[in-house]
Coordinates of C-alpha atoms and ligand atoms in Angstrom, one line a residue:
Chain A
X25 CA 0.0 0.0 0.0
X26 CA 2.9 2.2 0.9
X27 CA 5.0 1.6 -2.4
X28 CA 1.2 3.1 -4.1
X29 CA 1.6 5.9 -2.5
X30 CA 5.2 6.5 -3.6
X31 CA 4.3 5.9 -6.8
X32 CA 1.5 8.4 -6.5
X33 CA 4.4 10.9 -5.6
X34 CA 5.0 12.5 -8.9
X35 CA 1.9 13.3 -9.8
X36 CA 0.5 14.8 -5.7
X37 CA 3.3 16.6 -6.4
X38 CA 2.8 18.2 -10.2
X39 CA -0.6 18.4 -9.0
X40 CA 0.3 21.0 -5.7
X41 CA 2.3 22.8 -7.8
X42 CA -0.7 23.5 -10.3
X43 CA -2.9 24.6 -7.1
X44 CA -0.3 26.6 -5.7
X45 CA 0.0 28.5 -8.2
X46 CA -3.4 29.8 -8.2
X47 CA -3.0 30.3 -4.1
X48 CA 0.1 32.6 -4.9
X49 CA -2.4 34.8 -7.2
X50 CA -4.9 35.1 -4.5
X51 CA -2.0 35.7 -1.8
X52 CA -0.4 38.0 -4.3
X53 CA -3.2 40.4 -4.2
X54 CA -3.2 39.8 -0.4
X55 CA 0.7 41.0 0.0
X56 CA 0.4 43.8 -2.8
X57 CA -2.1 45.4 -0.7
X58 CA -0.5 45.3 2.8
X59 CA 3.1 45.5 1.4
X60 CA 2.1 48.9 0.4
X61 CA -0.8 50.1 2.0
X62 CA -0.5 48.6 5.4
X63 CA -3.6 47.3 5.6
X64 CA -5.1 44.0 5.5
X65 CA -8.0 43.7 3.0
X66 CA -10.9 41.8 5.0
X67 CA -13.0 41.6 1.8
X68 CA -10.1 40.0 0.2
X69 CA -12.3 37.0 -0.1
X70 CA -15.4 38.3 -1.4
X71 CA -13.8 40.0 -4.1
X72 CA -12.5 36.3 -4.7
X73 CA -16.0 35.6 -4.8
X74 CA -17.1 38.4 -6.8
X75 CA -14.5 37.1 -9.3
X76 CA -15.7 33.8 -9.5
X77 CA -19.5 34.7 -10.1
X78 CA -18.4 37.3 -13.1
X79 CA -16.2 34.2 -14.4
X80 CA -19.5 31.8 -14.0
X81 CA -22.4 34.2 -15.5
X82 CA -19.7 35.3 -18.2
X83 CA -19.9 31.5 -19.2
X84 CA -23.6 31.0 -18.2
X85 CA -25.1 33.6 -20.3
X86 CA -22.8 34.9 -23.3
X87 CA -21.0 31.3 -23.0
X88 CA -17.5 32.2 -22.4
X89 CA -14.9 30.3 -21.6
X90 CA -13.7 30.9 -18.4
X91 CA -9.8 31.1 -19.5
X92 CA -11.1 33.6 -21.9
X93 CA -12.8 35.6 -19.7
X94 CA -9.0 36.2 -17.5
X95 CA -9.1 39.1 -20.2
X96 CA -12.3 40.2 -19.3
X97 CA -12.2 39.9 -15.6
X98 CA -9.0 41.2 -14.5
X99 CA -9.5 44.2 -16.2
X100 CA -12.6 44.9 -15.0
X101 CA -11.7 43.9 -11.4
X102 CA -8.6 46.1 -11.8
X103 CA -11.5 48.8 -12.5
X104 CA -13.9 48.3 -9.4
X105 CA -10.9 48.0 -6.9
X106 CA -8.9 51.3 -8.2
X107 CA -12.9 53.1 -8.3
X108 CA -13.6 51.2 -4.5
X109 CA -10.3 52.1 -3.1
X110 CA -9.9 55.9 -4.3
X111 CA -13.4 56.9 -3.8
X112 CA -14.8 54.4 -1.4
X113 CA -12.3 53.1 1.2
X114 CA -9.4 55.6 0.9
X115 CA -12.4 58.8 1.4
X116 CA -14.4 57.0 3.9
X117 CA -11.7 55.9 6.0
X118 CA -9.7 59.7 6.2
X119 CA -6.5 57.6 5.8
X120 CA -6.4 55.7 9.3
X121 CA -5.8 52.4 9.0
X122 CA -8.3 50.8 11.1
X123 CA -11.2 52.9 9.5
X124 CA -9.6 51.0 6.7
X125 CA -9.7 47.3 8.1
X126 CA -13.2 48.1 9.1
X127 CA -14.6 49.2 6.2
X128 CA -13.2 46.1 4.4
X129 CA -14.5 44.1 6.6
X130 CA -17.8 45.9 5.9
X131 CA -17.4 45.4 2.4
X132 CA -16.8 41.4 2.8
X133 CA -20.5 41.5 4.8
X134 CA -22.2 43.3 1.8
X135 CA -20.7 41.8 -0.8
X136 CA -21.5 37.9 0.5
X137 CA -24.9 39.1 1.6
X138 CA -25.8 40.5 -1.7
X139 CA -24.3 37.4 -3.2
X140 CA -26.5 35.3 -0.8
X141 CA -29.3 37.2 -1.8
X142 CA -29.1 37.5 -5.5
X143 CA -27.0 34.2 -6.6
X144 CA -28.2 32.2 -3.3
X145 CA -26.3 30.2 -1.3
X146 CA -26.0 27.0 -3.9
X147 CA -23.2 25.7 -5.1
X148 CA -22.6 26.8 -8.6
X149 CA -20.3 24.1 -11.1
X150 CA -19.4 24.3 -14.8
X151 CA -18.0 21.7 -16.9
X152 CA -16.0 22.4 -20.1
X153 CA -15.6 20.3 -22.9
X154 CA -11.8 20.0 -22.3
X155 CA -12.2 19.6 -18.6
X156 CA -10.8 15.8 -18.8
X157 CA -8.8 15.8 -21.6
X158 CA -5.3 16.0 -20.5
X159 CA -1.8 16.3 -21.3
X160 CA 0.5 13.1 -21.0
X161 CA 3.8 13.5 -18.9
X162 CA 5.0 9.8 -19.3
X163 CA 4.3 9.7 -15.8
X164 CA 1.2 11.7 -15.3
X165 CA -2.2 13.0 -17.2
X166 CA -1.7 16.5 -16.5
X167 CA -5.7 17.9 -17.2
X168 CA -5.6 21.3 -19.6
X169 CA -7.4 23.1 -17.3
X170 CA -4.8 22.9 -14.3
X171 CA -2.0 23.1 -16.9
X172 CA -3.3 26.7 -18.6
X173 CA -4.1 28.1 -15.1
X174 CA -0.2 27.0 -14.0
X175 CA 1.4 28.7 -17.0
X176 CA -1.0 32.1 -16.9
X177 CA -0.4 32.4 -12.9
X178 CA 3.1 32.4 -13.7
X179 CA 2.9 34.9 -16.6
X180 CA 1.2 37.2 -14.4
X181 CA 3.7 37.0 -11.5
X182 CA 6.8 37.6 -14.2
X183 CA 4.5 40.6 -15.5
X184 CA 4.0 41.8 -11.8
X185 CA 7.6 41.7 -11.2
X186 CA 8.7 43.4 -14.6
X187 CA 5.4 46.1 -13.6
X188 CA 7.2 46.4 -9.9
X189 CA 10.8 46.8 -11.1
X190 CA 11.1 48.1 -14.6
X191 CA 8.4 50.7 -14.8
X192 CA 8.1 53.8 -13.0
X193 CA 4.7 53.0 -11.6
X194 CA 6.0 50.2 -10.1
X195 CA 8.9 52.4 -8.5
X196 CA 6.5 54.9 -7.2
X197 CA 4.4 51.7 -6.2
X198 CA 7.4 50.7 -4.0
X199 CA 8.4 54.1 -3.0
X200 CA 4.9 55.1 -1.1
X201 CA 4.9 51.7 0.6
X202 CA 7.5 53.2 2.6
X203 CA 7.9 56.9 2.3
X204 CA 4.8 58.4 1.3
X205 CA 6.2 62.1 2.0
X206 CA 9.1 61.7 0.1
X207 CA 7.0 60.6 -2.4
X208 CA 4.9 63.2 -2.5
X209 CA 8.0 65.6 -2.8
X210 CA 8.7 64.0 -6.3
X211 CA 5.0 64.4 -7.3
X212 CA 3.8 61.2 -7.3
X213 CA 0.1 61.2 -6.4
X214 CA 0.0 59.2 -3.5
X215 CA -3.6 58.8 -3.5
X216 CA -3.8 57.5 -7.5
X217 CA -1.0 55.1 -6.6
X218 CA -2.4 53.5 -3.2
X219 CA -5.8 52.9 -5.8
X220 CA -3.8 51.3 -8.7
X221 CA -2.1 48.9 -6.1
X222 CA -5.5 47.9 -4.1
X223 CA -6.7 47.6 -8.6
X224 CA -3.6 45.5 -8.8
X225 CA -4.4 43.6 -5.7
X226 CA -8.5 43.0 -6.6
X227 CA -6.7 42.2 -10.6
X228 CA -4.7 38.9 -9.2
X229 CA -8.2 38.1 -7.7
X230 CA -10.4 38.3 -11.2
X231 CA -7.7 35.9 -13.0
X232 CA -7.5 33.7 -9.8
X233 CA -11.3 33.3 -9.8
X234 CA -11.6 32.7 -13.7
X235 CA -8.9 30.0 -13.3
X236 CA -10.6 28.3 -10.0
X237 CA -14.4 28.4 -11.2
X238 CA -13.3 25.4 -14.1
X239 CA -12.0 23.3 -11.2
X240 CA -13.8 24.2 -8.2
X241 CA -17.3 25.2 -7.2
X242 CA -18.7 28.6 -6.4
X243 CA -21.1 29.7 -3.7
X244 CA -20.9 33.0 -1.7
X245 CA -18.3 32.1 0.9
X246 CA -15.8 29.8 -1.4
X247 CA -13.5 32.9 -1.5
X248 CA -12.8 32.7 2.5
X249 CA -11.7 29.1 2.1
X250 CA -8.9 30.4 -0.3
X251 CA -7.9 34.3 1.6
X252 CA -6.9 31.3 4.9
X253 CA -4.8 29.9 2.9
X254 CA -3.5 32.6 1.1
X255 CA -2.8 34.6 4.7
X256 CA -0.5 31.5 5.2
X257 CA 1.4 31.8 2.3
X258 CA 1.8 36.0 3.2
X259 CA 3.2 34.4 6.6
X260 CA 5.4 31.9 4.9
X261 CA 6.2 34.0 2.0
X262 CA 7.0 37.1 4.1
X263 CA 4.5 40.2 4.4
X264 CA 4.5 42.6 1.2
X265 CA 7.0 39.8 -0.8
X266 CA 6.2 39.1 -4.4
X267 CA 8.8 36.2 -4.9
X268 CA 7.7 35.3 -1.3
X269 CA 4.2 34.8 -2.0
X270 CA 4.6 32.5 -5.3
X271 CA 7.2 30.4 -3.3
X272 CA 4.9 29.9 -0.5
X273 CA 2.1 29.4 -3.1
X274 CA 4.1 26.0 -4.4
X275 CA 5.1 25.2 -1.0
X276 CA 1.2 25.4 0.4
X277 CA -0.1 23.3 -2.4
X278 CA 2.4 21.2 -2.9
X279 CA 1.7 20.3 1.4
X280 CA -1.2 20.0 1.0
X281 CA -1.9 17.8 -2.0
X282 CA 0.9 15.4 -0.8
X283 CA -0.4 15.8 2.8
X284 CA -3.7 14.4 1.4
X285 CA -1.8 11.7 -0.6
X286 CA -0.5 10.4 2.7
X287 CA -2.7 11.1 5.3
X288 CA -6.2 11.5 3.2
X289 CA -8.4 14.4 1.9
X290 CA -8.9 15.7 5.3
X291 CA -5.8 15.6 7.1
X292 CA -3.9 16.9 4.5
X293 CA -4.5 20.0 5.9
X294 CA -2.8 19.4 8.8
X295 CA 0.2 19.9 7.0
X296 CA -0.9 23.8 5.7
X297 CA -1.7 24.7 10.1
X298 CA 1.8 22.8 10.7
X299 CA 3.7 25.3 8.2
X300 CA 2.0 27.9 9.9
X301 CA 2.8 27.4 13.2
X302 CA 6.7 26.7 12.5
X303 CA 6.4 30.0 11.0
X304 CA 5.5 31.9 13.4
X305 CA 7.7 30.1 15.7
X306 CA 11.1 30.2 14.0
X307 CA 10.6 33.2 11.4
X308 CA 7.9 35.5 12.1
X309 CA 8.9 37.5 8.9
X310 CA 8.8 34.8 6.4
X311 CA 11.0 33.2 4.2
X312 CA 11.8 36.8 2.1
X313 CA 11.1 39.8 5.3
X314 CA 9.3 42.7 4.1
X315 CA 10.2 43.8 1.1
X316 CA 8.2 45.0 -1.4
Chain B
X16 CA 10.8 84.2 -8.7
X17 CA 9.1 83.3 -4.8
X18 CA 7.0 85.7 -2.7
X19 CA 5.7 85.1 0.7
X20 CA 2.9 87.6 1.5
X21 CA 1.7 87.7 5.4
X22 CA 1.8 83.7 5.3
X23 CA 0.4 81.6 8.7
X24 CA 0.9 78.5 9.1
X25 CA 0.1 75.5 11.3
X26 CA -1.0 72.3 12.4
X27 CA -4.7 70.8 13.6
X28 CA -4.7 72.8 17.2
X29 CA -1.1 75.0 17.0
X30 CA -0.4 77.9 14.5
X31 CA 3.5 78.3 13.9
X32 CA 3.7 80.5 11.4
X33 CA 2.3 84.2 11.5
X34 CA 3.0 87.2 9.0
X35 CA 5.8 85.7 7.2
X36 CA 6.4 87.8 4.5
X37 CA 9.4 86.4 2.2
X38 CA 11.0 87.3 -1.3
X39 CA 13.2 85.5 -3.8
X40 CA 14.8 86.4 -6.8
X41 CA 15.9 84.5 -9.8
X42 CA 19.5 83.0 -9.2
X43 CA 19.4 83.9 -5.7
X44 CA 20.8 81.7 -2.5
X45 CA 18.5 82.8 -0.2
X46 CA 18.9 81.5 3.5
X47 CA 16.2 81.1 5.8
X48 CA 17.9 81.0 9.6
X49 CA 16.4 80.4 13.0
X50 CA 16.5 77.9 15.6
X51 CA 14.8 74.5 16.3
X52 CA 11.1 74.6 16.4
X53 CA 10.8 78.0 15.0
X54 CA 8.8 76.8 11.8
X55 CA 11.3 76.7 9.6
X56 CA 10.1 73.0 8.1
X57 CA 6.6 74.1 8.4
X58 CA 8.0 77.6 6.0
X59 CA 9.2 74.5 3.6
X60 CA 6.4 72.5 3.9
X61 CA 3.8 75.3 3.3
X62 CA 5.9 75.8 0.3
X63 CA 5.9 72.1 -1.5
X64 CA 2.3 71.8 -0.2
X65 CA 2.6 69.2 1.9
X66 CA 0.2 71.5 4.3
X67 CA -2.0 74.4 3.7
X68 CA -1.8 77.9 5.1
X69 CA -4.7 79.1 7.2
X70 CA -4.3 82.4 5.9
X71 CA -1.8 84.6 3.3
X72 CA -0.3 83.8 -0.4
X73 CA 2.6 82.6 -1.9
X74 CA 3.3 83.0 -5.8
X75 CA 5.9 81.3 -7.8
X76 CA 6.3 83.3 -10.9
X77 CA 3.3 85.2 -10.2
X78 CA 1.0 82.6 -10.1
X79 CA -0.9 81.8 -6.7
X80 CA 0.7 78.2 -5.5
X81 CA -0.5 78.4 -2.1
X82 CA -4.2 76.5 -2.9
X83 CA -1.9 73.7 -5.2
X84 CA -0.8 70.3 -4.0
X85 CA 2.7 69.0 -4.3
X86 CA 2.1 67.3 -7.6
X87 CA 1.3 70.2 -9.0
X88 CA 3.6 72.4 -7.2
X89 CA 6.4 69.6 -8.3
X90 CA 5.3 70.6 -11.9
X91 CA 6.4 73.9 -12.1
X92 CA 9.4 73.3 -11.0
X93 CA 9.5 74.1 -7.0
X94 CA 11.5 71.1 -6.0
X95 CA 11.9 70.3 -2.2
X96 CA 14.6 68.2 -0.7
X97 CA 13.0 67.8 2.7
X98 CA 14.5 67.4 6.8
X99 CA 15.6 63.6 6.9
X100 CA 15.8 63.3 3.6
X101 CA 12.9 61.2 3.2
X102 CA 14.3 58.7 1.1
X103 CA 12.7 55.8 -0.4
X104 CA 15.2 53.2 1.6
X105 CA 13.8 50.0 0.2
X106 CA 15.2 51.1 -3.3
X107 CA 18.3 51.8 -5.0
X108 CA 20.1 54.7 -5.3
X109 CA 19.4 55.0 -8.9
X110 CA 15.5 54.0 -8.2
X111 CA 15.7 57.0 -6.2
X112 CA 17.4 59.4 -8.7
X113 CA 15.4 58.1 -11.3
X114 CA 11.8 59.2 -9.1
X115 CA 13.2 62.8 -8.6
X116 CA 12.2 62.6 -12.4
X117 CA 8.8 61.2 -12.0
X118 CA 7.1 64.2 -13.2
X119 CA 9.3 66.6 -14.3
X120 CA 13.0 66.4 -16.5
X121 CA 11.8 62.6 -17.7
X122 CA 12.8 63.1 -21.0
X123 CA 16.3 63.9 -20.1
X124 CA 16.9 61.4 -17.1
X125 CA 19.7 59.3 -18.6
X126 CA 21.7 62.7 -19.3
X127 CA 20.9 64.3 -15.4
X128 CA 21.4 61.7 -14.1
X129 CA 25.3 61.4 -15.1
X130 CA 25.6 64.9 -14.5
X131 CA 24.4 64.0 -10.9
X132 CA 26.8 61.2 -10.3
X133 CA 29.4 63.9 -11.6
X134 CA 28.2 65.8 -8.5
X135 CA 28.8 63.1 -6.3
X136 CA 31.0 60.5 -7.7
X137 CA 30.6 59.0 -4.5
X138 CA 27.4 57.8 -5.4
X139 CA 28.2 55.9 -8.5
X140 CA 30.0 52.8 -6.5
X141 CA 26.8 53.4 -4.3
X142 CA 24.0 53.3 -7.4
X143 CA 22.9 49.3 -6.6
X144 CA 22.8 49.8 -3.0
X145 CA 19.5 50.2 -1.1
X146 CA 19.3 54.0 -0.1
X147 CA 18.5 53.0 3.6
X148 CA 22.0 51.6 3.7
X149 CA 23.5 54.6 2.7
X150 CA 25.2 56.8 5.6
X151 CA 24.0 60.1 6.7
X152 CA 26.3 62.2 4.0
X153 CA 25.8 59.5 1.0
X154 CA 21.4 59.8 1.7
X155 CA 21.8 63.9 1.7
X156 CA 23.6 63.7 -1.6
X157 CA 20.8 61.1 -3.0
X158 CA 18.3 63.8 -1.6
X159 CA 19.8 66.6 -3.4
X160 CA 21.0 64.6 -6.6
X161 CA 16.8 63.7 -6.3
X162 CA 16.1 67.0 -6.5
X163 CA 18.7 68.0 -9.3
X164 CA 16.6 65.1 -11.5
X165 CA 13.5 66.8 -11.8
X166 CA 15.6 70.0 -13.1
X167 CA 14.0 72.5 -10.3
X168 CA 13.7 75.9 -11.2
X169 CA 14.0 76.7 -7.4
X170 CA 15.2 74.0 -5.0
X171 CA 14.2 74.6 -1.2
X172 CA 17.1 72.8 1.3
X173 CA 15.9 71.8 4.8
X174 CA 18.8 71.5 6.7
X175 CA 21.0 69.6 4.2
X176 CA 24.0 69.8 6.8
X177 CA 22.1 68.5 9.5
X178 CA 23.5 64.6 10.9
X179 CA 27.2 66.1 8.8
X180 CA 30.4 65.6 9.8
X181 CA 32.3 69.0 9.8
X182 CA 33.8 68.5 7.2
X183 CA 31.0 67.3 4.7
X184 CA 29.2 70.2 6.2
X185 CA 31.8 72.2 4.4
X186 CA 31.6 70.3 1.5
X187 CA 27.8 70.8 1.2
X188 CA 28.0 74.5 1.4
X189 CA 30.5 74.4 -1.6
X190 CA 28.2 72.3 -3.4
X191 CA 25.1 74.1 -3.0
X192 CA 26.9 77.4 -3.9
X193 CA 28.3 75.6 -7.0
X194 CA 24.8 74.5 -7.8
X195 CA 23.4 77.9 -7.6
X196 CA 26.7 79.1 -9.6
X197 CA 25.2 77.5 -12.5
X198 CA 21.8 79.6 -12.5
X199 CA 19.5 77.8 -9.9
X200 CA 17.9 79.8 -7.4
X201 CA 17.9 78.1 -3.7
X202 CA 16.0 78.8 -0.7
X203 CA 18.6 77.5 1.9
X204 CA 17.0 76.5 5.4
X205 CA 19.6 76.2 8.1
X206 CA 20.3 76.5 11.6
X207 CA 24.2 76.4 11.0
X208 CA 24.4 80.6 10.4
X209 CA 27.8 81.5 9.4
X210 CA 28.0 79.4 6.9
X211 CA 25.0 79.6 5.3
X212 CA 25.4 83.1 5.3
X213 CA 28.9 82.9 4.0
X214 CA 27.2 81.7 0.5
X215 CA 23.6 83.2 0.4
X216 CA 22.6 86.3 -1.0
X217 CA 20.5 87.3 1.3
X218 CA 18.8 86.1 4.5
X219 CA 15.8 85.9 6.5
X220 CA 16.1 85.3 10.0
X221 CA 12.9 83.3 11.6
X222 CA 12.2 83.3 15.7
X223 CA 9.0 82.2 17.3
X224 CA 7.0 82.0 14.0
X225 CA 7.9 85.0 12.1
X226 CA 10.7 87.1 10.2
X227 CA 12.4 88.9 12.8
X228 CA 15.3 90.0 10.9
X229 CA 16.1 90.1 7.4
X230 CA 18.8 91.5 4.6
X231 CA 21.8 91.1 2.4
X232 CA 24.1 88.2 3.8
X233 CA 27.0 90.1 4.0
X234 CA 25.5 93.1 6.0
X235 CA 23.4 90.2 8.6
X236 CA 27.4 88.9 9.2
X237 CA 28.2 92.0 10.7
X238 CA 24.9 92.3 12.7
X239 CA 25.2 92.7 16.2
X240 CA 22.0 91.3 17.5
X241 CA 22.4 88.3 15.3
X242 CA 25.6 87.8 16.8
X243 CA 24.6 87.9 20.1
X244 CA 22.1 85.7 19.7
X245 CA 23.1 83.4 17.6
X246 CA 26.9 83.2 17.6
X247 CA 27.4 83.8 21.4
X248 CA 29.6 87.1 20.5
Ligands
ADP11 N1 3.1 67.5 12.4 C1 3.0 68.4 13.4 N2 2.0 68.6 14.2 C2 1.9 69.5 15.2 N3 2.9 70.3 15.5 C3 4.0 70.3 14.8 C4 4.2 69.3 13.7 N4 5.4 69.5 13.1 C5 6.0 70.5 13.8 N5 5.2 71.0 14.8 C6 5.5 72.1 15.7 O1 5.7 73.2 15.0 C7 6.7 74.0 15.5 C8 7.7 74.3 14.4 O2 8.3 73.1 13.9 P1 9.2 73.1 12.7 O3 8.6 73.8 11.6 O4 9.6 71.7 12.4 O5 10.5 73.9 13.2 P2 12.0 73.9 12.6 O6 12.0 73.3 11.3 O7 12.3 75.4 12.6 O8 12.9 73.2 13.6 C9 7.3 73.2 16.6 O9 6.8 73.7 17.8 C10 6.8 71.8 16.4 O10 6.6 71.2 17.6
MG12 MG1 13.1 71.8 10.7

């Protein structure tokens, strides 16, 4: 039975890998925010949510396929989070953080209430025509839809990095998260910038949910399941760390499908709490610190 | 080229500023003295917009800044190297040079900045480092050399010698009258008198929130009451 498992190795791990790579996303949007705005975004997973139901009536109604629809989402969810943050959350708030957290947390209510309300509280699937066909390692079926969503969370990520340190947006990006007079001094618009990260945040969300809905379900609360683990992989990862949060993104999944391998389903978990905990215990700051 | 008319000044519950009433012309160093706390950073910060007045104008060029914010203010050319520097210390030193030309002097950034790292050659073995690395003297020349990116029109110094050993002190004063040598006007801020007045043209001298003294540099040196309270004489 053991020497089964073993064998199973290969592919529990190819198959975390796939899965962690759609965790980093949702982390990444996670450690964008507080990197640079200090603040963590409660609604985080509702946006997630939000995300998922635009990928699931984009397919439902005008019949789009959800990879397709990354190019529809992400912009648009690049567009409600710059409009929330600049005229919603960074008004309201007056710039304190914990108006901040609260309002976010605000948000999350709203947003899975109306969600409750107008999508109800089923479970939503699709199933695309490609869903089973798959990819043959030698070792493995790898299925198309795992494989695509592997290789477009990694494009973003490269795109993210090349945004962060080639561009001057990405500079100034960097530059408030630590000095937001200074900034100011060389005329960056702090305001405009804090909006196009929180954008750039809610963004990694709209791909992430376009890539889940083909392999997972939606309902209004699937996005908390993903924000825990993705606050674990900002733990691991270290707070505000690009590089950090797509490491801990493989290292998450990857625990967690072979922890299920081994242990089963449930327990596999286990492993994802365990990570945690050694964390926290033996480096608090993650695997990269705090940089940006 | 600047003109301060009955300015105040302050913060949520304390005013600092009253009836400043300031002037600079094109090409001048013009210092602005006083001791700690008497509002010379708020002055400055009034000036970049970082905070509003309550009451009063200032004009760059003749047009009202006073209602603008700093981006805007940045635009014209009113360039601010603040107190501390206020680096950004989780980037490099070029990242940094490179921001001073966010807005303004963009098209010409490869150009400035060489003739910035001929300003401070120091700083090119530096460029790759993080700025927060830097020591005190290497950060103030990444604040000015920030400043010098954006091709000011006027640049407004907050205490560049402040944290300096003596000797870079002297150096700075060189530098900032080399600067201004080259057609830039500078407000100077500075609690370190005789020098600043060694190189400015003419100087305002701040206590408890408003010009108490001003005039030409050299006749302030040979002012009696600013000796005695300033230089102990
Ligand atoms: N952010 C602030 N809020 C309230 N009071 C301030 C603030 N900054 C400075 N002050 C006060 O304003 C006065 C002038 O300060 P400042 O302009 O920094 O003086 P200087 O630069 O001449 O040393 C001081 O009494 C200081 O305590
Ligand atoms: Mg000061």
């Amino acid at each position: 039975m053991f020497s089964v498992t073993l064998s199973l190795l290969p592919a529990g791990i190819i198959n975390g890998l796939m899965f962690g790579a759609i965790y980093a996303l949702v982390a990444l949007g996670l450690t964008l925010i507080y990197g640079v705005l200090h603040i963590i975004n409660f609604a985080h997973g509702a946006m997630l949510m939000l995300a998922l139901y635009s990928a699931y009536f984009l397919f439902k109604i005008l019949n789009i396929d959800p990879y397709i629809s990354i190019l529809i989402v992400t912009p648009a969810s690049y567009v409600f989070g710059y409009t929330i943050y600049r005229w919603g959350i960074g008004r309201l708030s007056g710039g304190r953080d914990q108006n901040i957290l609260l309002i976010t947390l605000g948000l999350s209510i709203i947003l899975e209430n109306s969600a409750l309300f107008f999508f109800t509280g089923d479970q939503q699937t699709i199933s695309l025509p490609y869903s089973y066909e798959s990819f043959d390692l030698g070792f493995l079926y790898l299925s198309y839809p795992k494989l695509i969503s592997f290789v477009a969370s990694l494009v973003i990520c490269v795109l993210l990095w090349m945004l962060m340190t080639l561009t001057d947006l990405g500079k100034a990006i960097r530059a408030v998260a630590k000095e937001r007079d200074g900034a100011r001094l060389v005329g960056i618009d702090v305001e405009h910038v804090f909006a196009v990260t929180f954008g750039i945040g809610v963004a990694c969300l709209g791909a992430a949910g376009c890539m889940l809905l083909p392999i997972f379900y939606v309902d209004p609360y699937t996005g908390n399941m993903f924000v825990i683990i993705a606050f674990t992989i900002v733990v691991l990862g270290g707070m505000g760390s690009i590089v950090g949060a797509l490491l801990g993104g493989f290292i998450i999944g990857v625990t967690e499908s072979v922890g299920g391998l081994l242990l089963g389903e449930s327990l596999g978990q286990i492993g994802i709490s365990l990570i945690f905990i050694l964390i926290l215990i033996f480096k608090p700051t993650g695997i990269f610190g705090s940089k940006v | 080229m600047i003109k301060i008319h009955e300015l105040h000044a302050g913060y949520d519950l304390v005013n600092v500023l009253r009836d400043v009433n300031i002037e600079v012309g094109e090409g001048e160093i013009v210092a602005v003295l006083g001791s700690n706390g008497v509002g010379k950073t708020t002055l400055n910060n009034t000036l970049s917009g970082l905070i509003k007045p309550t009451s009063g104008e200032i004009y760059f060029e003749n047009v009202l800044i006073s209602s603008r914010d700093p981006v805007e203010i940045v635009d014209m050319g009113l360039i601010h190297v603040p107190e501390g520097r206020k680096l950004f210390p989780n980037l490099s030193v070029k990242e940094n040079l490179e921001l001073g030309s966010y807005r303004r002097g963009k098209p010409n950034r490869a150009k400035n900045l060489e003739r910035v790292l001929e300003i401070f050659p120091k700083l090119r073995d530096r460029i790759s480092q993080t700025a927060g690395t830097l020591s005190g003297g290497e950060q103030q020349m990444v604040a000015i050399g920030r400043g010098l990116m954006s091709e000011p029109r006027i640049l407004l110094l907050d205490e560049p010698s402040l944290g300096l050993s003596p000797l870079l002190v002297e150096q700075m004063f060189n530098l900032i009258k080399q600067i201004n040598e080259g057609g830039l006007s500078v407000i100077l801020v500075e609690q370190n008198v005789i020098q600043s007045l060694s190189i400015a043209d003419r100087a305002y001298v701040i206590s408890e929130g408003t010009v108490s003294l001003s005039g030409r540099a050299d006749e302030l040196r040979e002012n009696s009451d600013l000796k005695k309270s300033y230089l102990g004489l």
